[in-house]
Coordinates of C-alpha atoms and ligand atoms in Angstrom, one line a residue:
M26 CA 110.6 111.1 118.0
L27 CA 106.8 110.2 117.4
P28 CA 104.9 113.4 117.2
G29 CA 102.8 112.3 120.2
C30 CA 105.9 112.3 122.3
V31 CA 107.0 115.9 121.6
K32 CA 104.0 117.4 123.7
Y33 CA 105.3 115.4 126.7
G34 CA 109.0 115.5 125.9
G35 CA 109.6 118.2 128.6
R36 CA 108.4 116.0 131.4
R37 CA 109.4 112.5 130.5
R38 CA 109.7 110.1 127.5
Q39 CA 106.4 108.8 126.6
R40 CA 105.9 105.1 126.2
W41 CA 104.3 103.7 123.1
Y42 CA 101.3 102.6 124.8
E43 CA 100.6 106.2 126.2
Y44 CA 101.1 107.5 122.7
I45 CA 98.4 105.0 121.4
S46 CA 96.1 106.1 124.1
T47 CA 96.5 109.7 123.1
M48 CA 95.2 109.1 119.5
D49 CA 92.1 111.1 119.8
L50 CA 89.2 110.8 117.4
E51 CA 87.6 114.3 118.8
G52 CA 84.5 115.1 116.9
A53 CA 84.4 112.3 114.5
S54 CA 81.3 110.3 114.0
V55 CA 82.0 106.3 113.6
I56 CA 79.6 103.8 112.4
I57 CA 80.2 100.4 114.1
T58 CA 78.4 97.2 113.1
G59 CA 78.3 94.4 115.6
A60 CA 78.3 96.9 118.4
A61 CA 76.1 95.0 120.7
S62 CA 78.7 92.5 121.8
G63 CA 82.2 91.3 121.8
I64 CA 84.8 93.1 119.9
G65 CA 82.4 95.7 118.3
S66 CA 81.2 96.7 121.8
A67 CA 84.8 97.2 123.0
V68 CA 85.6 99.1 119.8
A69 CA 82.6 101.4 120.6
S70 CA 83.9 102.2 124.1
V71 CA 87.5 102.9 123.0
V72 CA 86.3 105.1 120.2
R73 CA 84.1 107.1 122.3
E74 CA 86.8 107.5 124.9
R75 CA 88.8 109.1 122.3
G76 CA 86.2 111.6 121.7
A77 CA 84.1 110.2 118.7
S78 CA 80.4 109.8 118.7
V79 CA 79.3 106.2 117.8
I80 CA 76.3 105.1 115.8
G81 CA 76.0 101.3 116.9
V82 CA 74.5 99.0 114.3
D83 CA 73.3 95.5 115.1
R84 CA 70.3 93.1 115.0
N85 CA 70.4 93.4 118.8
P86 CA 70.0 96.8 120.8
V87 CA 73.3 98.5 121.6
D88 CA 73.9 100.2 124.9
D89 CA 76.4 103.0 125.6
V90 CA 76.5 104.5 122.1
D91 CA 75.1 107.8 120.8
E92 CA 72.7 106.2 118.5
Y93 CA 71.5 102.8 117.8
L94 CA 70.3 101.6 114.4
H95 CA 68.7 98.1 113.9
V96 CA 69.9 96.0 110.9
D97 CA 69.6 92.3 110.0
L98 CA 72.8 91.9 107.9
L99 CA 71.1 88.6 106.4
D100 CA 68.5 90.6 104.5
P101 CA 69.9 92.9 101.7
A102 CA 66.6 95.1 102.0
S103 CA 67.5 95.7 105.8
V104 CA 71.0 96.8 104.8
D105 CA 69.8 99.1 102.1
E106 CA 67.4 100.6 104.7
L107 CA 70.3 101.2 107.1
I108 CA 72.2 102.9 104.4
R109 CA 69.2 105.3 103.8
A110 CA 69.0 105.8 107.6
L111 CA 72.7 106.5 108.4
P112 CA 73.7 110.3 108.2
T113 CA 76.3 111.6 105.8
G114 CA 79.7 112.8 107.0
A115 CA 80.9 109.9 109.2
A116 CA 84.8 109.6 109.5
G117 CA 84.7 106.0 110.2
L118 CA 83.0 102.8 109.2
C119 CA 83.7 99.6 111.3
N120 CA 82.6 96.4 109.7
I121 CA 82.7 94.2 112.9
A122 CA 79.5 92.1 113.0
G123 CA 80.1 88.4 112.1
V124 CA 78.8 85.0 112.8
A125 CA 80.6 81.8 114.0
P126 CA 81.5 78.8 111.9
S127 CA 78.8 76.6 113.3
R128 CA 76.1 78.8 111.7
P129 CA 74.8 77.6 108.1
A130 CA 77.4 78.4 105.4
A131 CA 75.0 80.8 103.5
E132 CA 74.5 82.7 106.7
V133 CA 78.3 82.8 107.3
L134 CA 79.2 84.0 103.9
T135 CA 76.3 86.5 103.8
V136 CA 76.9 88.3 107.1
N137 CA 80.7 88.0 107.1
L138 CA 81.2 89.1 103.6
L139 CA 78.3 90.0 101.3
A140 CA 76.6 92.4 103.7
L141 CA 79.9 94.1 104.7
Q142 CA 80.6 94.7 101.0
R143 CA 77.0 96.0 100.4
L144 CA 77.1 98.3 103.6
T145 CA 80.7 99.6 102.6
L146 CA 79.9 100.2 98.8
G147 CA 76.6 101.7 99.8
M148 CA 78.1 104.1 102.5
V149 CA 81.1 105.2 100.6
P150 CA 79.3 108.1 99.0
K151 CA 77.8 109.3 102.2
L152 CA 81.2 108.9 104.3
A153 CA 83.4 112.2 104.8
D154 CA 86.5 112.7 102.7
G155 CA 89.4 111.3 104.4
A156 CA 87.3 108.6 106.2
S157 CA 88.7 105.3 107.3
I158 CA 87.0 102.0 106.8
V159 CA 87.9 99.0 109.1
N160 CA 87.0 95.4 108.4
L161 CA 87.0 92.6 111.0
A162 CA 88.6 89.7 109.3
S163 CA 90.4 87.0 111.3
M164 CA 93.5 84.8 111.7
A165 CA 91.2 82.2 110.0
G166 CA 91.7 84.1 106.6
N167 CA 95.5 83.5 106.7
G168 CA 95.0 80.9 104.1
W169 CA 93.8 83.4 101.2
R170 CA 96.9 82.6 99.1
E171 CA 96.4 78.9 99.0
N172 CA 92.6 79.2 98.4
L173 CA 92.5 82.1 95.8
D174 CA 90.2 80.2 93.3
Q175 CA 87.5 79.8 95.8
V176 CA 88.1 83.4 97.1
Q177 CA 87.8 84.8 93.6
E178 CA 84.7 82.7 92.9
L179 CA 83.1 84.1 96.1
L180 CA 84.1 87.7 95.3
S181 CA 82.5 87.3 91.9
I182 CA 79.0 86.3 92.9
E183 CA 75.7 88.4 93.6
W184 CA 73.9 88.1 96.8
N185 CA 71.4 85.6 95.3
G186 CA 74.2 83.3 94.0
I187 CA 75.2 82.3 97.6
D188 CA 73.2 79.0 97.8
R189 CA 74.6 77.8 94.5
L190 CA 78.1 78.7 95.6
V191 CA 77.8 76.8 98.8
E192 CA 76.7 73.8 96.7
N193 CA 79.4 74.2 94.0
L194 CA 82.2 74.5 96.6
D195 CA 80.7 71.8 99.0
L196 CA 80.8 74.2 101.9
T197 CA 77.7 72.8 103.8
D198 CA 79.4 71.1 106.5
G199 CA 82.3 72.1 108.8
P200 CA 84.1 75.5 109.2
R201 CA 85.3 76.0 105.8
S202 CA 82.7 78.7 105.0
Y203 CA 84.0 80.9 107.9
F204 CA 87.6 80.5 106.7
L205 CA 86.5 81.5 103.2
S206 CA 84.6 84.4 104.3
K207 CA 87.5 85.8 106.2
E208 CA 90.0 85.2 103.5
A209 CA 87.6 87.0 100.9
V210 CA 87.4 90.1 103.4
I211 CA 91.3 90.1 103.4
V212 CA 91.5 89.9 99.7
W213 CA 88.6 92.3 99.1
T214 CA 90.2 94.9 101.4
M215 CA 93.5 94.7 99.4
Q216 CA 91.8 95.0 96.2
H217 CA 90.3 98.3 97.3
R218 CA 93.7 99.8 98.7
W219 CA 93.3 102.7 96.1
T220 CA 89.8 102.7 95.1
W221 CA 88.7 105.8 97.0
R222 CA 92.0 107.4 97.0
D223 CA 91.0 110.7 95.3
R224 CA 88.8 111.2 98.3
G225 CA 91.5 110.2 100.8
I226 CA 89.1 107.3 101.9
R227 CA 91.1 104.2 102.8
M228 CA 90.1 100.8 103.9
N229 CA 92.1 98.2 106.1
C230 CA 91.4 95.1 108.0
V231 CA 92.2 93.5 111.2
S232 CA 92.7 89.9 111.8
P233 CA 92.7 88.8 115.5
G234 CA 93.6 85.3 116.8
P235 CA 91.1 83.7 119.4
I236 CA 89.3 86.4 121.4
E237 CA 87.2 85.7 124.5
T238 CA 83.8 86.6 123.1
P239 CA 80.6 84.7 123.1
I240 CA 81.5 83.0 119.8
L241 CA 84.8 81.6 121.0
P242 CA 83.6 78.4 122.4
D243 CA 82.0 77.6 119.0
F244 CA 85.4 78.4 117.2
L245 CA 87.2 76.0 119.6
E246 CA 84.7 73.2 119.0
M247 CA 84.5 73.6 115.2
L248 CA 88.3 74.0 114.6
G249 CA 89.2 71.0 116.6
E250 CA 92.9 70.1 116.4
R251 CA 93.8 73.7 115.1
A252 CA 92.2 75.1 118.0
Q253 CA 94.2 72.9 120.3
E254 CA 97.2 74.0 118.7
S255 CA 96.6 77.7 119.8
V256 CA 95.5 76.5 123.3
R257 CA 98.9 74.6 123.7
N258 CA 101.1 77.4 122.4
M259 CA 99.5 80.5 123.5
D260 CA 100.0 82.1 126.9
R261 CA 96.4 83.2 126.9
H262 CA 93.5 84.0 124.4
G263 CA 92.9 87.5 123.5
K264 CA 90.3 89.9 124.9
P265 CA 88.0 92.2 123.0
E266 CA 90.2 95.1 124.6
D267 CA 93.3 93.7 122.8
V268 CA 91.7 94.4 119.5
A269 CA 89.8 97.5 120.0
P270 CA 92.8 99.9 120.2
V271 CA 94.1 98.4 116.9
V272 CA 90.9 99.4 115.3
A273 CA 90.9 102.8 116.9
F274 CA 94.4 103.2 115.5
L275 CA 93.3 102.5 111.9
L276 CA 90.4 105.0 112.3
S277 CA 92.9 107.6 113.4
D278 CA 95.0 110.0 111.3
E279 CA 98.2 108.4 112.5
A280 CA 97.3 105.3 110.3
A281 CA 96.8 107.6 107.2
W282 CA 99.2 105.6 105.1
F283 CA 97.8 102.2 105.9
R284 CA 95.8 101.1 102.8
G285 CA 94.5 97.6 102.2
A286 CA 96.6 96.5 105.0
N287 CA 95.9 93.6 107.5
L288 CA 96.9 94.1 110.9
T289 CA 97.2 90.9 113.1
P290 CA 96.6 91.2 116.9
D291 CA 96.9 87.6 117.5
G292 CA 99.2 86.9 120.6
G293 CA 102.0 85.6 118.2
M294 CA 100.0 83.0 116.7
G295 CA 100.3 84.0 113.1
S296 CA 104.2 84.2 113.4
H297 CA 104.2 80.8 115.1
L298 CA 102.1 79.2 112.3
A299 CA 104.0 80.8 109.5
L300 CA 107.4 79.6 110.7
K301 CA 106.1 76.2 111.4
S302 CA 104.9 75.8 107.9
F303 CA 108.5 76.3 106.8
G304 CA 109.7 73.9 109.6
L305 CA 111.4 76.8 111.5
Q306 CA 111.0 77.6 115.2
Ligands
LIG409 N1 86.1 86.0 118.9 C1 87.1 85.6 118.1 O1 87.9 84.7 118.5 C2 87.3 86.2 116.6 C3 88.5 86.0 116.1 C4 88.7 86.6 114.9 C5 87.8 87.4 114.4 N2 86.6 87.5 114.9 C6 85.7 88.4 114.3 O2 85.2 89.4 115.0 C7 83.9 89.9 114.7 C8 83.2 90.3 116.1 O3 82.9 88.9 116.7 P1 83.0 88.7 118.2 O4 83.8 87.7 118.7 O5 82.9 90.1 118.9 O6 81.5 88.1 118.3 P2 80.1 88.6 119.0 O7 79.2 87.4 118.9 O8 80.4 89.0 120.4 O9 79.6 89.8 118.2 C9 79.2 89.5 116.8 C10 78.0 90.7 116.7 O10 77.6 90.7 115.3 C11 76.2 90.8 115.4 N3 75.5 90.2 114.3 C12 75.7 88.8 114.0 N4 74.7 88.6 112.9 C13 74.1 89.6 112.5 C14 73.0 90.1 111.7 N5 72.6 89.2 110.8 N6 72.7 91.3 111.5 C15 73.2 92.2 112.5 N7 74.2 91.9 113.5 C16 74.7 90.6 113.5 C17 75.7 90.1 116.7 O11 74.5 90.5 117.2 C18 76.8 90.5 117.7 O12 76.5 91.7 118.3 C19 83.4 88.9 113.7 O13 83.4 89.3 112.5 C20 84.3 87.7 114.0 O14 84.3 86.9 112.9 C21 86.3 87.0 116.1

């Protein structure tokens, strides 16, 4: 029986979703980027409901958090300033901010990957021992195995090399920069499965399918036929509230043995596409 069930065992058997909703984060301090909107905002709500205090980080003001800090993730100086301003001892860092595929390729790769890496590496020394880092990747990153050359090239560059990379890989038009940014987030998260193991700090990522947030229409338009496939096969698109508890789970002690993992709240689309690629139903 799950440990959460023991407490309630005398009354009745606890259902799994009740167990998840009891995973508390009492007393923890959690930093959340992208907290002004969509998934980041939903994560902030769930994390606060479970007892944590939240430092919301965004280029836009964030309501309903304990503290708001401004950052422009396109600007390395702004990221460094944020790292200086953030307190020590946070138990969680959620890298959720991201931009949609229609934005210029350099912006997509910078916000979705380079800033995430810079903030994370800058913050690790300030995080509490045992802290949990959660990165928002995407189902769009599922193809990392097929695109490993590009992913490795992206993961090897410095901030000022982004324009050259966009040119070299011909990423200027179309959604490829978005896919690549998310493939790289998944691989980078895996690469750091054990990097901070001596301090008990773990990093995982979450890869949702299509979620109803302000950037969804942009995805659907940019992805064309691939998006239509999801519309035809899914019962519904996801909501930020479908993703937020998954992030909260990874923050909690119950997820202590997840390291470098990629959790996929995607309404079944990942399984559907994987089986389809093998000609299976
Ligand atoms: N919506 C989806 O269908 C979907 C699916 C899979 C993954 N994701 C990922 O989830 C994450 C959250 O996206 P969302 O759907 O909630 O979108 P959203 O637009 O609602 O939220 C994105 C947040 O990031 C912030 N942000 C963007 N650029 C920034 C910058 N330069 N500096 C500081 N903050 C910046 C925005 O202000 C916004 O608050 C993103 O990483 C996105 O790629 C979204």
